Structure formats: structure tokens, C-alpha cells
């Protein structure tokens, strides 16, 4: 499922608000007999200016092709895409949330682009986008862009505590946060139900949210590795006053951080803009670093959200549709997109295009260790009831971790098997 923080980051990053209208260019694609391609792009994913540049550039390079880019609302998009895939008049290219690909692929209405992976330099793709786009050995989703959480910190509070550099390992992070968590200052504001952050900790310790074997999915929060990830979350969460029974939206963590007595939050970099809007005195005083891992040589695992591009099997313009995907996923338009929207490009080697932006650079470094939720068509149903949140609250309020994890795992297993 497309996560809320991606849409929020897009809104913050966009220089021009998208309007819910079609964007097309007449130019070279207006002659009779030309191919007219319909492309569905989600609202607030990219700016109108970017789409206009892309449309003009693509049509100039592909004489005889006209793009009809149609903006879609996230609300109800699952049903709309599923219906389109089952029709005989489907769009030619569709942007989908990276964790939605398995759901759509299960319908059988998505073109396998596996033969194009080498040409698209798939070996360099971010795993958090590439892996959910691949189902049963077939590459249905082509990575488009990514965003993920980092640590946003208050430089003044770090300085007053004598901390001169961000931590590189988990142990350093805990030690620094303990030092910061003194007097009126919270070392970190971490709500008890920030399950995307927990997922990263679990992956970093070698665990999984759920695992597939022989075509059957089972929840695995009760594995020793996953329990280690939850225990790290428990230790970190205790170094602040974050509520144990709600997530980062209740109350909005940016508002809490804006008060100036919180040293760190975990958020997409765009969250810093919200903080500065709430408290302009913090402008220029916020820094960013990737969520630390177990060792200093690389950041910790993190959940990667974002979008993939799919080509419906019912598209009457398969070759031309692939050319659209190839262009959007290629270096030129990936670099433009990253600079315009402060997104992480789909390839690790393109991270250099955003290295002058501290927040986005931290996000890109973390994205190299990014993961996505279990690649099951039923995972959206798990998120709808989200037993992971209840599990986290249970552990943080004193319940036996192993017992709570087993109950949550059983709930996930039941949902994934439905």
C-alpha cells in the first residue's frame, strides 16, 4: 500500500501543486494516425512542471507519439486499477505504490518486463523498489522513485550535550540518546506504534514480518531475530516521552518536535519543513542522519516506500508503453525527478545527484539498505487491521514479548491465508 509519508513528502517537495487534470502536449504527436498513450500518474507524486517537461521531451524524441497523462486520486485507486487491468481498454502505463504490485500482478493483467531488466540496469535498482516489483520470478513493476525515514535531530541540543557527530552504529545511537535524555530534554520522541520503523529494526536483526514457504505465508514476529528488533525498539522508545499506544500522527510528531525540547525524531526529511513552519526559530538548526545499523560500515535497514511503473497486458501499445517506462526510469528523467521532488532515484549510482541536499542524501544512503513489506497480495489486509501496532503497545506496556509476538504472528498468518 502506498504509505502516507510518501504522499506527504511529495506535497512538501513539490514546487508546484498538481491539479487533477490531464496533461498532454500537442507538438509532434498531433498528426492523424499517431499513437496516443494514456499514462496514469498519482496525484501529488510529481509536480505539474516536471510532467510538462517530460511530455514535451518524450514526444520530441518519439515522433508520432502523444502522451495523455491523467492524474489519479489515491483514494479508491486499488479498485480502479484492478478494474482497468481486467478491461479491454486499459491505460498504457500506470504508476502504482511499490507494495501494491503483488496485488495487481495476482490479477494476471500486468505485463512481465523481466526481459528488459538488463537494459534498464536493474542490477543497480534500489531493493526496496525492485523486490516488491518482482513476483514469482517475473518483473511486473519497474522502480520509479523512493523515499524513506531518517533521523532528524536538533543541532543545538546535540551541541549542548557535547555531541559533535551523529552516531554510526546502534550502540552509539543508544548511548548518545541516553546522554541527550536528561532534564527537560527528550532524547528521542518515538511513538509506540511507529511500525514502519520497527520493521527496519527487525530486518536489521535478520528477522521478517512474514515469510513465504511453499506458497503459504506465515507471520514471523515471534522469531528470535524479530524479537531482537522489537527489544531494540523498546530500549530506544524508553529514552523519551512518546506515547506507547499511538503512532506518529497522534499527536503529530512534528508539532512535538517543534517545541524545541526533543533531540530527535524519525521521519522523512520533508518533516523538517513542517517543524520549521511550526517554529521558525528552528530553521537552520535541524540535521539529518540515516538510521544507524549494527555496524558502522552501512546504515540500518529501513522501510522504503515509493512507486513502481507497470504496463497493463491489455495495453494496445506495448512497445511504446515500454519506451515511456524506459524514459521515466532512465538517468535523464530520474535525475530531473530527484532534484525537482527531493526523491531518492531508482538506482543507487544516481544518489550523487542529490548529495548536496543533506536530508535527501541521508535518505539515499539509507535507501541502499531499504526493504518493502511482505510481497503478498493480501498484505494490504494486514495493514488494514494492523496487529503489529497492538503487539508493539503490548510489549511497551509490560506484556510478555514472546507471547504478544505469537498472537500478532498468528493474526498475520490468518489474514495472509484468507
Coordinates of C-alpha atoms in Angstrom, one line a residue:
X1 CA 0.0 0.0 0.0
X2 CA 1.2 3.5 -0.8
X3 CA 2.2 4.9 2.6
X4 CA 1.0 8.2 3.9
X5 CA 4.5 9.6 4.4
X6 CA 5.3 9.3 0.7
X7 CA 2.4 11.4 -0.2
X8 CA 3.2 13.9 2.5
X9 CA 6.8 14.1 1.3
X10 CA 5.7 14.7 -2.2
X11 CA 3.4 17.6 -1.2
X12 CA 6.3 19.2 0.7
X13 CA 8.7 18.7 -2.1
X14 CA 6.6 19.8 -5.0
X15 CA 7.3 23.3 -6.2
X16 CA 4.0 23.5 -8.0
X17 CA 0.9 21.8 -6.8
X18 CA -0.6 19.2 -9.1
X19 CA -4.0 19.7 -10.4
X20 CA -6.4 16.8 -11.1
X21 CA -6.4 17.3 -14.8
X22 CA -4.9 15.7 -17.9
X23 CA -1.5 17.0 -19.1
X24 CA -0.7 16.5 -22.7
X25 CA 1.3 18.1 -25.4
X26 CA 0.2 18.6 -29.0
X27 CA 3.6 19.2 -30.7
X28 CA 4.8 16.3 -32.8
X29 CA 2.1 13.9 -31.6
X30 CA -0.9 15.6 -33.1
X31 CA -0.9 14.2 -36.6
X32 CA -3.6 11.7 -37.8
X33 CA -2.6 8.1 -37.2
X34 CA -0.2 8.8 -34.4
X35 CA 0.0 6.6 -31.3
X36 CA -1.8 8.1 -28.3
X37 CA -0.7 6.7 -25.0
X38 CA -2.6 7.0 -21.7
X39 CA -0.5 7.3 -18.6
X40 CA -1.9 7.3 -15.1
X41 CA 0.1 9.3 -12.6
X42 CA -0.9 9.6 -8.9
X43 CA -1.9 13.0 -7.5
X44 CA 1.0 14.8 -5.7
X45 CA 3.6 12.3 -6.8
X46 CA 5.3 14.8 -9.1
X47 CA 4.9 18.4 -10.0
X48 CA 3.0 19.6 -13.0
X49 CA 6.1 21.3 -14.3
X50 CA 8.0 18.0 -14.3
X51 CA 5.2 16.3 -16.2
X52 CA 5.2 19.1 -18.8
X53 CA 8.9 18.8 -19.3
X54 CA 8.8 15.1 -19.6
X55 CA 5.8 15.1 -22.0
X56 CA 7.5 17.7 -24.3
X57 CA 10.8 15.9 -24.2
X58 CA 9.4 12.4 -24.8
X59 CA 7.2 13.5 -27.7
X60 CA 10.1 15.3 -29.3
X61 CA 12.3 12.2 -29.1
X62 CA 9.4 9.8 -30.2
X63 CA 7.9 11.4 -33.2
X64 CA 4.3 10.2 -33.8
X65 CA 3.6 9.6 -30.1
X66 CA 1.3 11.7 -28.0
X67 CA 1.1 11.3 -24.2
X68 CA -2.2 11.8 -22.4
X69 CA -1.1 12.0 -18.7
X70 CA -4.1 11.6 -16.4
X71 CA -3.9 12.4 -12.7
X72 CA -5.5 9.8 -10.4
X73 CA -6.5 10.1 -6.7
X74 CA -5.1 7.7 -4.2
X75 CA -8.5 7.2 -2.6
X76 CA -10.1 4.1 -4.2
X77 CA -7.2 3.6 -6.7
X78 CA -6.9 -0.1 -5.9
X79 CA -10.4 -0.9 -7.2
X80 CA -9.9 1.4 -10.2
X81 CA -6.6 -0.2 -11.3
X82 CA -7.9 -3.7 -10.8
X83 CA -10.9 -2.9 -13.0
X84 CA -8.7 -1.3 -15.6
X85 CA -6.4 -4.3 -15.7
X86 CA -9.4 -6.6 -16.3
X87 CA -10.8 -4.4 -19.1
X88 CA -10.0 -4.3 -22.8
X89 CA -9.3 -0.6 -22.8
X90 CA -6.7 -0.2 -20.1
X91 CA -4.2 2.7 -19.8
X92 CA -0.8 2.1 -21.3
X93 CA 1.3 2.9 -18.2
X94 CA 0.2 3.1 -14.6
X95 CA 2.1 4.4 -11.5
X96 CA 1.4 2.2 -8.5
X97 CA 2.7 2.1 -4.9
X98 CA 5.7 -0.2 -4.7
X99 CA 3.9 -2.5 -2.2
X100 CA 0.8 -2.8 -4.5
X101 CA 2.5 -4.6 -7.3
X102 CA 1.8 -8.1 -6.0
X103 CA -1.8 -7.3 -5.5
X104 CA -2.2 -6.2 -9.2
X105 CA 0.1 -9.0 -10.5
X106 CA -2.3 -11.5 -8.9
X107 CA -5.0 -10.4 -11.3
X108 CA -2.9 -11.6 -14.3
X109 CA -3.4 -8.3 -16.1
X110 CA 0.2 -6.9 -15.9
X111 CA 2.9 -7.3 -18.5
X112 CA 6.1 -9.1 -17.4
X113 CA 9.0 -6.8 -18.2
X114 CA 11.6 -9.2 -16.9
X115 CA 13.3 -9.3 -20.3
X116 CA 14.0 -5.6 -20.1
X117 CA 15.7 -5.6 -16.6
X118 CA 19.3 -5.7 -18.0
X119 CA 18.6 -2.8 -20.5
X120 CA 17.1 -0.8 -17.6
X121 CA 20.2 -1.5 -15.4
X122 CA 18.1 -3.4 -12.9
X123 CA 21.2 -4.6 -11.1
X124 CA 21.6 -1.1 -9.8
X125 CA 18.0 -0.7 -8.6
X126 CA 17.1 0.1 -5.0
X127 CA 16.0 -3.3 -3.5
X128 CA 13.0 -1.6 -1.7
X129 CA 11.5 -0.8 -5.1
X130 CA 12.8 -3.7 -7.2
X131 CA 11.9 -6.6 -4.9
X132 CA 8.2 -5.8 -4.5
X133 CA 8.0 -5.3 -8.2
X134 CA 9.1 -8.9 -8.8
X135 CA 6.5 -11.6 -8.2
X136 CA 7.1 -15.3 -8.8
X137 CA 10.3 -14.6 -10.7
X138 CA 8.6 -12.0 -13.1
X139 CA 9.4 -8.3 -13.0
X140 CA 6.0 -6.6 -13.2
X141 CA 6.9 -3.3 -11.5
X142 CA 9.8 -1.1 -12.7
X143 CA 11.2 1.1 -10.0
X144 CA 10.4 4.8 -10.4
X145 CA 11.2 6.7 -7.2
X146 CA 11.7 6.2 -3.4
X147 CA 11.5 7.9 -0.1
X148 CA 12.3 6.6 3.4
X149 CA 12.7 7.6 7.0
X150 CA 15.9 9.1 8.5
X151 CA 16.7 10.7 11.9
X152 CA 16.1 14.4 12.1
X153 CA 17.9 16.0 15.0
X154 CA 18.2 19.3 16.8
X155 CA 21.8 20.5 16.3
X156 CA 21.6 22.9 19.3
X157 CA 20.6 20.1 21.7
X158 CA 23.3 17.9 20.3
X159 CA 25.9 20.6 20.8
X160 CA 24.8 21.4 24.4
X161 CA 25.2 17.7 25.2
X162 CA 28.7 17.7 23.8
X163 CA 27.9 15.5 20.9
X164 CA 29.9 16.6 17.8
X165 CA 28.9 13.9 15.3
X166 CA 25.8 11.7 14.5
X167 CA 26.1 8.1 15.6
X168 CA 27.2 5.4 13.1
X169 CA 26.1 2.3 15.0
X170 CA 23.0 1.3 17.0
X171 CA 25.1 1.1 20.2
X172 CA 26.4 4.6 19.7
X173 CA 22.9 5.8 18.9
X174 CA 21.6 4.4 22.2
X175 CA 24.5 5.9 24.1
X176 CA 24.0 9.3 22.6
X177 CA 20.3 9.2 23.1
X178 CA 20.7 8.3 26.8
X179 CA 23.0 11.3 27.2
X180 CA 20.5 13.6 25.5
X181 CA 17.6 12.3 27.5
X182 CA 18.2 14.5 30.6
X183 CA 16.3 17.2 32.4
X184 CA 13.5 18.7 30.3
X185 CA 15.0 17.3 27.1
X186 CA 13.7 14.1 25.5
X187 CA 16.4 12.0 23.9
X188 CA 14.1 11.0 21.2
X189 CA 10.3 11.2 20.5
X190 CA 9.3 7.8 19.3
X191 CA 5.6 6.8 19.5
X192 CA 4.9 3.3 20.4
X193 CA 3.2 2.3 17.2
X194 CA 5.6 3.5 14.6
X195 CA 5.6 0.1 13.0
X196 CA 7.5 1.0 9.8
X197 CA 10.4 2.0 12.0
X198 CA 10.1 -1.3 13.9
X199 CA 10.1 -3.2 10.5
X200 CA 13.6 -1.8 9.8
X201 CA 14.9 -2.8 13.2
X202 CA 13.5 -6.3 12.7
X203 CA 15.1 -6.6 9.2
X204 CA 18.4 -5.3 10.6
X205 CA 18.4 -8.2 13.1
X206 CA 17.7 -10.7 10.4
X207 CA 14.0 -11.1 11.1
X208 CA 10.9 -10.8 8.9
X209 CA 7.4 -9.6 9.4
X210 CA 6.1 -12.6 7.5
X211 CA 7.7 -15.3 5.4
X212 CA 6.6 -17.4 2.5
X213 CA 7.2 -21.1 2.1
X214 CA 5.7 -23.4 -0.4
X215 CA 3.2 -20.8 -1.5
X216 CA 2.0 -20.2 2.1
X217 CA 2.6 -17.0 4.1
X218 CA 3.1 -17.0 7.8
X219 CA 3.6 -14.2 10.3
X220 CA 7.1 -14.3 11.9
X221 CA 7.2 -11.6 14.5
X222 CA 7.9 -14.3 17.1
X223 CA 11.2 -15.4 15.6
X224 CA 14.3 -14.8 17.8
X225 CA 15.6 -12.3 15.3
X226 CA 12.3 -10.3 15.1
X227 CA 12.1 -10.3 18.9
X228 CA 15.6 -8.7 19.0
X229 CA 14.4 -5.9 16.7
X230 CA 11.4 -5.3 19.0
X231 CA 13.7 -5.2 22.0
X232 CA 15.9 -2.5 20.4
X233 CA 12.8 -0.5 19.6
X234 CA 11.7 -0.9 23.3
X235 CA 15.1 0.4 24.5
X236 CA 15.1 3.4 22.2
X237 CA 11.5 4.3 22.8
X238 CA 12.1 4.5 26.5
X239 CA 14.5 7.4 26.0
X240 CA 11.7 9.9 25.5
X241 CA 8.1 10.5 26.3
X242 CA 6.5 9.2 23.2
X243 CA 3.0 7.6 23.8
X244 CA 3.0 3.9 23.8
X245 CA -0.5 3.5 22.3
X246 CA -0.4 5.7 19.2
X247 CA 1.6 6.4 16.1
X248 CA 3.5 9.5 14.8
X249 CA 0.2 11.1 13.7
X250 CA -1.4 11.2 17.1
X251 CA -0.3 13.8 18.1
X252 CA 1.6 15.0 15.0
X253 CA 5.3 14.3 15.9
X254 CA 6.4 17.4 14.0
X255 CA 4.4 19.6 16.4
X256 CA 6.0 17.9 19.4
X257 CA 9.5 18.3 17.9
X258 CA 8.8 22.0 17.1
X259 CA 8.6 22.8 20.8
X260 CA 12.4 22.6 20.9
X261 CA 12.9 20.1 23.8
X262 CA 13.1 17.0 21.7
X263 CA 16.5 16.0 20.4
X264 CA 15.5 13.5 17.6
X265 CA 12.5 12.2 15.7
X266 CA 12.4 9.5 12.9
X267 CA 10.7 10.9 9.8
X268 CA 11.1 11.5 6.1
X269 CA 13.3 14.6 5.6
X270 CA 10.4 16.7 4.5
X271 CA 9.2 16.5 8.0
X272 CA 11.8 19.1 8.9
X273 CA 9.9 21.7 6.8
X274 CA 6.7 21.1 8.9
X275 CA 8.8 21.6 12.1
X276 CA 10.3 24.8 10.8
X277 CA 6.9 26.1 9.8
X278 CA 5.6 25.4 13.3
X279 CA 8.7 27.0 14.9
X280 CA 10.7 29.3 12.6
X281 CA 13.3 29.6 15.3
X282 CA 14.5 26.1 14.4
X283 CA 15.2 27.0 10.8
X284 CA 18.8 26.0 10.0
X285 CA 19.2 24.1 13.3
X286 CA 18.0 20.7 12.1
X287 CA 20.3 18.0 10.8
X288 CA 19.8 14.5 9.3
X289 CA 21.5 11.1 9.5
X290 CA 20.5 7.6 8.3
X291 CA 19.1 5.3 10.9
X292 CA 22.2 3.5 12.2
X293 CA 22.9 -0.2 11.7
X294 CA 24.6 -2.8 13.8
X295 CA 28.0 -1.9 12.3
X296 CA 29.5 1.4 11.2
X297 CA 30.1 0.3 7.6
X298 CA 26.5 0.8 6.4
X299 CA 23.2 2.3 7.7
X300 CA 20.5 0.2 9.2
X301 CA 17.7 -1.5 7.2
X302 CA 14.7 0.7 6.6
X303 CA 11.3 0.6 5.0
X304 CA 11.3 2.1 1.5
X305 CA 8.1 3.5 0.2
X306 CA 7.7 4.9 -3.3
X307 CA 6.3 4.0 -6.7
X308 CA 6.8 1.5 -9.5
X309 CA 5.5 1.7 -13.1
X310 CA 3.5 -1.1 -14.6
X311 CA 2.3 -1.8 -18.2
X312 CA -1.2 -3.4 -18.4
X313 CA -1.4 -6.5 -20.5
X314 CA -4.4 -5.0 -22.2
X315 CA -2.5 -2.0 -23.5
X316 CA -2.7 -1.9 -27.3
X317 CA 0.7 -0.1 -27.4
X318 CA 3.1 -2.5 -25.6
X319 CA 6.3 -1.3 -27.3
X320 CA 5.5 2.4 -27.0
X321 CA 4.4 1.9 -23.4
X322 CA 7.7 0.4 -22.5
X323 CA 9.5 3.4 -24.1
X324 CA 7.6 5.6 -21.6
X325 CA 8.7 3.4 -18.7
X326 CA 12.3 3.3 -20.0
X327 CA 12.4 7.0 -20.2
X328 CA 10.9 7.7 -16.8
X329 CA 13.2 5.1 -15.2
X330 CA 16.3 6.3 -17.1
X331 CA 19.1 8.5 -15.9
X332 CA 18.0 11.8 -17.5
X333 CA 14.5 11.9 -16.1
X334 CA 15.5 10.2 -12.8
X335 CA 18.0 12.9 -12.2
X336 CA 15.4 15.6 -13.0
X337 CA 12.8 13.9 -10.8
X338 CA 15.2 13.6 -7.8
X339 CA 16.3 17.3 -8.0
X340 CA 12.7 18.5 -8.5
X341 CA 11.0 16.4 -5.9
X342 CA 13.8 15.6 -3.4
X343 CA 13.2 11.9 -4.0
X344 CA 15.7 9.1 -4.0
X345 CA 16.4 7.9 -7.6
X346 CA 15.6 4.3 -8.5
X347 CA 19.3 3.5 -8.9
X348 CA 22.0 3.6 -6.2
X349 CA 24.5 5.0 -8.6
X350 CA 22.3 8.1 -9.1
X351 CA 22.4 9.1 -5.4
X352 CA 25.1 11.6 -6.4
X353 CA 22.5 13.9 -8.0
X354 CA 21.1 14.8 -4.6
X355 CA 24.3 14.7 -2.5
X356 CA 24.2 18.5 -1.9
X357 CA 20.9 18.2 -0.1
X358 CA 21.6 16.9 3.5
X359 CA 18.2 15.4 4.2
X360 CA 17.8 13.7 0.8
X361 CA 21.4 12.5 0.8
X362 CA 20.8 10.8 4.2
X363 CA 17.6 9.3 2.8
X364 CA 19.5 8.0 -0.3
X365 CA 22.2 6.4 1.9
X366 CA 19.5 4.6 3.9
X367 CA 17.6 3.6 0.8
X368 CA 20.5 1.4 -0.3
X369 CA 19.6 -0.8 2.7
X370 CA 15.8 -0.4 2.0
X371 CA 13.2 -3.1 2.2
X372 CA 9.5 -3.3 1.5
X373 CA 6.6 -5.1 3.3
X374 CA 6.0 -8.8 2.5
X375 CA 5.2 -9.3 -1.1
X376 CA 1.8 -10.9 -0.6
X377 CA -1.3 -9.8 -2.4
X378 CA -3.0 -9.9 1.0
X379 CA -0.6 -7.6 2.8
X380 CA -2.9 -4.6 2.4
X381 CA -5.5 -6.5 4.5
X382 CA -2.9 -6.9 7.3
X383 CA -2.2 -3.2 7.3
X384 CA -6.0 -2.5 7.5
X385 CA -6.3 -4.2 10.9
X386 CA -2.6 -3.9 11.8
X387 CA -1.9 -6.4 14.6
X388 CA 1.7 -5.1 14.6
X389 CA 0.6 -1.9 16.3
X390 CA -1.2 -3.7 19.0
X391 CA 1.8 -6.0 19.5
X392 CA 4.1 -3.0 20.0
X393 CA 1.9 -1.4 22.5
X394 CA 1.5 -4.7 24.4
X395 CA 5.3 -5.1 24.7
X396 CA 5.9 -1.5 25.6
X397 CA 3.3 -1.6 28.4
X398 CA 4.8 -4.7 30.0
X399 CA 3.3 -7.8 28.3
X400 CA 5.4 -10.8 27.6
X401 CA 7.1 -10.1 24.2
X402 CA 7.2 -13.7 23.0
X403 CA 3.5 -14.3 23.8
X404 CA 2.4 -11.0 22.3
X405 CA 4.6 -11.7 19.2
X406 CA 3.0 -15.1 18.8
X407 CA -0.5 -13.7 18.9
X408 CA 0.3 -11.0 16.3
X409 CA 2.0 -13.6 14.1
X410 CA -1.0 -15.8 14.2
X411 CA -3.2 -12.9 13.2
X412 CA -1.0 -12.1 10.3
X413 CA -0.9 -15.7 9.2
X414 CA -4.7 -15.9 9.3
X415 CA -5.1 -12.7 7.2
X416 CA -2.5 -13.7 4.6
X417 CA -4.1 -17.1 4.2
X418 CA -7.6 -15.7 3.7

